[in-house]
PDB file of C-alpha atoms in Angstrom:
ATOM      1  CA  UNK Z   1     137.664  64.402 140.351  1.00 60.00           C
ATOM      2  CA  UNK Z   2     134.129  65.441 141.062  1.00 57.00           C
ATOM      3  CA  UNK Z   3     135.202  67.910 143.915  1.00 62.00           C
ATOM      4  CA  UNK Z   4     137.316  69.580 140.778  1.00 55.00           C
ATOM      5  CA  UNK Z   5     134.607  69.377 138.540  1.00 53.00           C
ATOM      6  CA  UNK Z   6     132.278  71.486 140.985  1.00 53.00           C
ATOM      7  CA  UNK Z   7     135.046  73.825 141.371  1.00 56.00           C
ATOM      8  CA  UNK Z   8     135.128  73.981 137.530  1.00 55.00           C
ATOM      9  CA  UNK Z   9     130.852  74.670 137.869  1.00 54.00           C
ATOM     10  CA  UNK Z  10     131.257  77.506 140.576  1.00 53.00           C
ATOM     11  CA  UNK Z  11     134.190  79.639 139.312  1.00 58.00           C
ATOM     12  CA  UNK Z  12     132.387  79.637 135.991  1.00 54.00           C
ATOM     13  CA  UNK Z  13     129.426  80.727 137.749  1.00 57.00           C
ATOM     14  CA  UNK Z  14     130.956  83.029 139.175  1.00 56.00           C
ATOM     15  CA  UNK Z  15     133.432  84.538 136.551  1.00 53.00           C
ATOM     16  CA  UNK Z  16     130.276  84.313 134.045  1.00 49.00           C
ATOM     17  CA  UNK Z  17     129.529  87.902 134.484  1.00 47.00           C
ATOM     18  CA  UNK Z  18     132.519  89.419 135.487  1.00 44.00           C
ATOM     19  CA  UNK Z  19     134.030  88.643 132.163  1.00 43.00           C
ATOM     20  CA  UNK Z  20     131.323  89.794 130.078  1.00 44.00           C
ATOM     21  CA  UNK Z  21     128.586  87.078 129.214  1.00 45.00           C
ATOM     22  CA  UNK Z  22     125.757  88.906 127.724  1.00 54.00           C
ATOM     23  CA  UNK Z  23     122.043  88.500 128.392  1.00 60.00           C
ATOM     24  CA  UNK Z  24     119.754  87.972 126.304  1.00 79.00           C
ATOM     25  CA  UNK Z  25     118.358  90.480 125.000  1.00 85.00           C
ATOM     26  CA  UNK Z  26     114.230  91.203 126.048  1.00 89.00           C
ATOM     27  CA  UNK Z  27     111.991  93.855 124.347  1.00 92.00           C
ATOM     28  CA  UNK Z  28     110.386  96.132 126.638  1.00 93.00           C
ATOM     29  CA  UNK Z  29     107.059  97.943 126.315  1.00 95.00           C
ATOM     30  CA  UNK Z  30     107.143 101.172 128.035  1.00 94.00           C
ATOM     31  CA  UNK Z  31     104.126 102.737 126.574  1.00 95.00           C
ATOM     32  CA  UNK Z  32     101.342 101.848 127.260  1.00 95.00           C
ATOM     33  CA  UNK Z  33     101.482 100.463 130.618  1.00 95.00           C
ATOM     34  CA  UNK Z  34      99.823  97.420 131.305  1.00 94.00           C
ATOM     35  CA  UNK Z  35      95.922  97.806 131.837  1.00 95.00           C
ATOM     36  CA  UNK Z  36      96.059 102.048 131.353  1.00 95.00           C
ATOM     37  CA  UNK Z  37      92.998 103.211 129.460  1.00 94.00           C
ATOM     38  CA  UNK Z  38      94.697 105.234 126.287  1.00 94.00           C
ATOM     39  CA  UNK Z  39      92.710 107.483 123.464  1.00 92.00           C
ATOM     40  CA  UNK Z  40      91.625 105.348 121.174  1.00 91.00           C
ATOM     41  CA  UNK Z  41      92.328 108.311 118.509  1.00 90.00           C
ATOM     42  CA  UNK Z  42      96.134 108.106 119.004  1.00 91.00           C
ATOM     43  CA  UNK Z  43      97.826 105.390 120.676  1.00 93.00           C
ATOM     44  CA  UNK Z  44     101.476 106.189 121.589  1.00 95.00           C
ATOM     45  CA  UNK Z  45     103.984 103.269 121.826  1.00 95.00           C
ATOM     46  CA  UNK Z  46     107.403 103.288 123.013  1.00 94.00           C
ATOM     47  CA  UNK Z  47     109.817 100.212 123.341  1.00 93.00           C
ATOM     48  CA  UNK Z  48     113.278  99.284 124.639  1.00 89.00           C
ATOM     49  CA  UNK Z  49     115.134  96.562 124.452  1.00 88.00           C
ATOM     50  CA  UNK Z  50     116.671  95.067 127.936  1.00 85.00           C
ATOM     51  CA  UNK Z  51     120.421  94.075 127.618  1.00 82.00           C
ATOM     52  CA  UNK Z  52     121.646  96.118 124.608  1.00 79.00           C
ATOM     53  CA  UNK Z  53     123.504  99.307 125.169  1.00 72.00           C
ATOM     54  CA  UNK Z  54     121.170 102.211 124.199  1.00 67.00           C
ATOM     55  CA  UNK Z  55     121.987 105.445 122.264  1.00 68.00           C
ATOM     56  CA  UNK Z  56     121.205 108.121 124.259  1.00 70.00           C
ATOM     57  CA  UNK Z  57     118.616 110.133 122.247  1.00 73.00           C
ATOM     58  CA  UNK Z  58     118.228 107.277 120.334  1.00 78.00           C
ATOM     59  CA  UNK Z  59     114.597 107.525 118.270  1.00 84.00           C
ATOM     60  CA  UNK Z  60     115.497 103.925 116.216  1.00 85.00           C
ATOM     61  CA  UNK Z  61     116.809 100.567 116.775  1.00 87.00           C
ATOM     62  CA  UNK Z  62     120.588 100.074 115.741  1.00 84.00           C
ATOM     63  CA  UNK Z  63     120.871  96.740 116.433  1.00 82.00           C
ATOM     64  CA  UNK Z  64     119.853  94.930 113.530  1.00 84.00           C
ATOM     65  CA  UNK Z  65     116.396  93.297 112.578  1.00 88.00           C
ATOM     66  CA  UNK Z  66     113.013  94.988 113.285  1.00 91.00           C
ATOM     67  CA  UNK Z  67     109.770  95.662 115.241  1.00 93.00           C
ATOM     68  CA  UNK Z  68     106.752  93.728 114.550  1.00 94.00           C
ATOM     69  CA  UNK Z  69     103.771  95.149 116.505  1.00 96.00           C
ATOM     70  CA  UNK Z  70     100.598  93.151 116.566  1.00 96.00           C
ATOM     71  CA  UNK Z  71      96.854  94.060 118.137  1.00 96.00           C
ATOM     72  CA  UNK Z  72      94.362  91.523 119.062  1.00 95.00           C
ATOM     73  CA  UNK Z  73      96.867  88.858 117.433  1.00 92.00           C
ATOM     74  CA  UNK Z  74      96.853  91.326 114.045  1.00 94.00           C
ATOM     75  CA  UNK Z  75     100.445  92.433 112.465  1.00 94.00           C
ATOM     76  CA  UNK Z  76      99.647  96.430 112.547  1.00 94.00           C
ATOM     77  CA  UNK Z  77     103.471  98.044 112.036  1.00 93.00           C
ATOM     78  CA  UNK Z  78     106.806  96.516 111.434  1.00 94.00           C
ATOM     79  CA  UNK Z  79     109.245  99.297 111.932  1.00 93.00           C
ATOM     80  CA  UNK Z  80     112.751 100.200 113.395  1.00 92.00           C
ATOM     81  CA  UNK Z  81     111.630 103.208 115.964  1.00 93.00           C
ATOM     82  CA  UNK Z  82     111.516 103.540 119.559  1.00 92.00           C
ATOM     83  CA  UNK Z  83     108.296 105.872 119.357  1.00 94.00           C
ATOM     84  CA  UNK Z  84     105.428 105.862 117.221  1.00 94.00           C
ATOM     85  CA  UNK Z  85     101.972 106.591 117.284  1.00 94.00           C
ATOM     86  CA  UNK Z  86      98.916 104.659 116.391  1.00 93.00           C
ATOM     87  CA  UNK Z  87      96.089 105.981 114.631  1.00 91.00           C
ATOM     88  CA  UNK Z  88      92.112 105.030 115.204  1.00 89.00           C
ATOM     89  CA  UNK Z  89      92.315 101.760 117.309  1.00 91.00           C
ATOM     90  CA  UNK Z  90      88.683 100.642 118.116  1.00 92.00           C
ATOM     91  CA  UNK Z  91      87.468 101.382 121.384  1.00 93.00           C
ATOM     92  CA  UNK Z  92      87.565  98.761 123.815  1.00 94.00           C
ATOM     93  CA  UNK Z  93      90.388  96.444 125.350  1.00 96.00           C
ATOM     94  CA  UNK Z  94      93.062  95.260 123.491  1.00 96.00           C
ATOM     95  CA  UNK Z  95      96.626  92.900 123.545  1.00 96.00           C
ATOM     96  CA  UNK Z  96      99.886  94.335 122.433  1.00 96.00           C
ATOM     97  CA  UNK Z  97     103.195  92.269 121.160  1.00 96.00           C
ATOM     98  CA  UNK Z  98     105.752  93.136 120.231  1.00 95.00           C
ATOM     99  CA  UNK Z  99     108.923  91.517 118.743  1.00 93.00           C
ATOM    100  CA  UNK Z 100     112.269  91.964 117.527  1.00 91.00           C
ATOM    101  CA  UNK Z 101     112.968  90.173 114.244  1.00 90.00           C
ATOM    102  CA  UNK Z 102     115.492  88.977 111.584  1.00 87.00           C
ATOM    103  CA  UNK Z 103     117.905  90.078 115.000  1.00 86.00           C
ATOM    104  CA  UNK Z 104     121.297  88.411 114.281  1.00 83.00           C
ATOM    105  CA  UNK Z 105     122.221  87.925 117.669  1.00 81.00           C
ATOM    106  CA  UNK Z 106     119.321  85.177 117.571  1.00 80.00           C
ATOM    107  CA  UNK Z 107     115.828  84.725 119.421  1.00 83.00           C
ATOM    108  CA  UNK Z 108     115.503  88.059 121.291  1.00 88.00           C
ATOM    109  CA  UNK Z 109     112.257  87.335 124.182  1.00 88.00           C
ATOM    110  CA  UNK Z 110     108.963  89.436 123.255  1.00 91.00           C
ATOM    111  CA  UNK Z 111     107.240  91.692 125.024  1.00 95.00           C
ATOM    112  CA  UNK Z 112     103.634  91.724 125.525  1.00 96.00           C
ATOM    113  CA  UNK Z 113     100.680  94.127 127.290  1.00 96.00           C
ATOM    114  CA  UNK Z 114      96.876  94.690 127.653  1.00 97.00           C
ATOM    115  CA  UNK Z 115      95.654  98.051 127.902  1.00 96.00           C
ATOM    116  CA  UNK Z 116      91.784  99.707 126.958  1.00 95.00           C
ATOM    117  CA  UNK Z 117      91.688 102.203 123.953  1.00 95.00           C
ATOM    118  CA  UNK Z 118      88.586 104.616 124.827  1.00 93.00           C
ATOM    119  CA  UNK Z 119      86.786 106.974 122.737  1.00 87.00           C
ATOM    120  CA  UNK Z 120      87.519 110.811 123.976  1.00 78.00           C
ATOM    121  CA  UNK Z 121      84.200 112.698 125.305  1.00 72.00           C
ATOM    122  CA  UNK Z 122      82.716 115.492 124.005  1.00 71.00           C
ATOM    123  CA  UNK Z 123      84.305 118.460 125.515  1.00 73.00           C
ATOM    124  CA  UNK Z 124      81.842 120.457 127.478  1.00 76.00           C
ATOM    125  CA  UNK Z 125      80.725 123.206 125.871  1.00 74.00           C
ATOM    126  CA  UNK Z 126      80.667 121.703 122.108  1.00 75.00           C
ATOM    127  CA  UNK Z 127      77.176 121.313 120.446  1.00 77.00           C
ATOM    128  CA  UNK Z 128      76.012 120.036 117.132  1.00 78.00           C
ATOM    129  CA  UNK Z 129      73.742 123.258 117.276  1.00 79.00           C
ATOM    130  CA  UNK Z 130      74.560 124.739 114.120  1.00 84.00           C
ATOM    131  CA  UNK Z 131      75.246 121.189 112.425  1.00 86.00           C
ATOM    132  CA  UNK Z 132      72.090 122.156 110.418  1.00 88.00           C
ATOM    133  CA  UNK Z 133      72.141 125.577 109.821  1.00 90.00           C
ATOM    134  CA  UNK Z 134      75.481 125.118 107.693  1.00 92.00           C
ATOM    135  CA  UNK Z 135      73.986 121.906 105.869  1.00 93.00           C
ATOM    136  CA  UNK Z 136      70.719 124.470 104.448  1.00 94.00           C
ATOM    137  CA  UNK Z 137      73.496 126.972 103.611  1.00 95.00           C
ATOM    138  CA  UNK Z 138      75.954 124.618 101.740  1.00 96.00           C
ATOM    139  CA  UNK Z 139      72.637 123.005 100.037  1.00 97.00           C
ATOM    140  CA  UNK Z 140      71.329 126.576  99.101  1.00 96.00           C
ATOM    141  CA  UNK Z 141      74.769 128.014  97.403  1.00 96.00           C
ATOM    142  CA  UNK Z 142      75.293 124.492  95.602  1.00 96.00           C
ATOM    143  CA  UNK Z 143      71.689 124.674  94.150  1.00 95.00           C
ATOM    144  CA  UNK Z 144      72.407 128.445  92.997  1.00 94.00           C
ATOM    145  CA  UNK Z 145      75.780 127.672  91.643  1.00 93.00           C
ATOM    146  CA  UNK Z 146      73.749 124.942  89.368  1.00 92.00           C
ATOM    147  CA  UNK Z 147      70.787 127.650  88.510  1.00 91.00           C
ATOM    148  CA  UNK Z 148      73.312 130.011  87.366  1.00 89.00           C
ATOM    149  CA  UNK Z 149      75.264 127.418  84.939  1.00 83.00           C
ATOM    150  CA  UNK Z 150      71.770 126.393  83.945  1.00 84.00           C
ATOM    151  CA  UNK Z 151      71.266 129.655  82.873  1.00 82.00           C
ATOM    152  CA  UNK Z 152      73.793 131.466  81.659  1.00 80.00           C
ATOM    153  CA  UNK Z 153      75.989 128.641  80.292  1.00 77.00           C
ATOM    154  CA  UNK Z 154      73.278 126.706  78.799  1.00 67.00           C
ATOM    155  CA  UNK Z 155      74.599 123.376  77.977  1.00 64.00           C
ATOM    156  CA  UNK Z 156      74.390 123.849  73.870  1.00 67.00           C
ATOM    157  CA  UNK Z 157      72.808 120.772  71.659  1.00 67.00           C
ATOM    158  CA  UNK Z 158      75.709 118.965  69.947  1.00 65.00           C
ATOM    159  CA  UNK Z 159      75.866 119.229  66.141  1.00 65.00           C
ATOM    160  CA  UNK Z 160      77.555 117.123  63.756  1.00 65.00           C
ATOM    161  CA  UNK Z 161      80.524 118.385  62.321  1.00 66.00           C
ATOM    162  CA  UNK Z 162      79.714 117.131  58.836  1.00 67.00           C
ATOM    163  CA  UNK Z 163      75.929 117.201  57.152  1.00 63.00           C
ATOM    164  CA  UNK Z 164      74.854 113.481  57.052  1.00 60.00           C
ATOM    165  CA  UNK Z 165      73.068 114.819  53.997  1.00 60.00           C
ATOM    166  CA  UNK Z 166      76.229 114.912  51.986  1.00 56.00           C
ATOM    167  CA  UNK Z 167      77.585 111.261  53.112  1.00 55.00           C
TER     168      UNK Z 167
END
């Protein structure tokens, strides 16, 4: 009995994936990799999801539910694409999860990464040279603009449409 009970164990073992058990299914951060320094200005993402057939081309999940993306432990996105873009993360090191929700095919594993968002330098070259050149210009055409309405537009004195003498 227990020597055909172990033979019951093993061939389902071993038939498992031959005849088609799935795995579970795992997000997958791609982008960023785990500890890459990114622009903190624009911080691409791109996800896959481990044991589901992918589209080829594919810019969106088919399967049903949704992404939830969270920094620093803070829900930032829930969306259905493969790639997106981040905008204006704060410089400095941060956490990434990410996942898959409302999935029917149940609890799908998350997927999770820490990376550093850096400011961009100054390209060589650039200066704040003229910074206040422009500022006396802009200052000196906005206070002409105002002498000129001040002058020839004259705000008139408001008069009464009736005589209060009359009332």
């Amino acid at each position: 009995m227990a020597q055909a009970l172990l033979l019951c164990v093993l061939a389902w073992a071993l038939a498992g994936p031959a005849i088609g058990v799935a795995a579970p299914l795992q997000v997958r951060i791609i982008q960023p990799a785990a500890g890459a320094t990114v622009d903190a200005a624009t911080v691409a993402i791109q996800l896959s999801v481990d044991g589901a057939a992918p589209v080829a081309g594919a810019t969106q999940w088919t399967g049903g539910g949704g992404f939830h993306v969270r920094i620093d432990d803070q829900d930032v996105v829930q969306t259905r694409e493969l790639r997106f873009v981040l905008m204006a993360l704060a410089p400095g090191p941060h956490h990434l999860r990410v996942t898959l929700e409302d999935y029917a095919g149940g609890p799908v594993a998350p997927a999770e990464v820490a990376f550093t968002a850096q400011g961009r330098a100054t390209p060589a070259g650039s200066t704040w040279a003229l910074a206040a050149p422009v500022a006396l210009v802009a200052v000196l055409l906005m206070g002409g603009l105002l002498i000129g309405w001040l002058r020839w537009v004259r705000p008139q004195q408001a008069e009464p449409l009736y005589d209060e003498r009359d009332s």
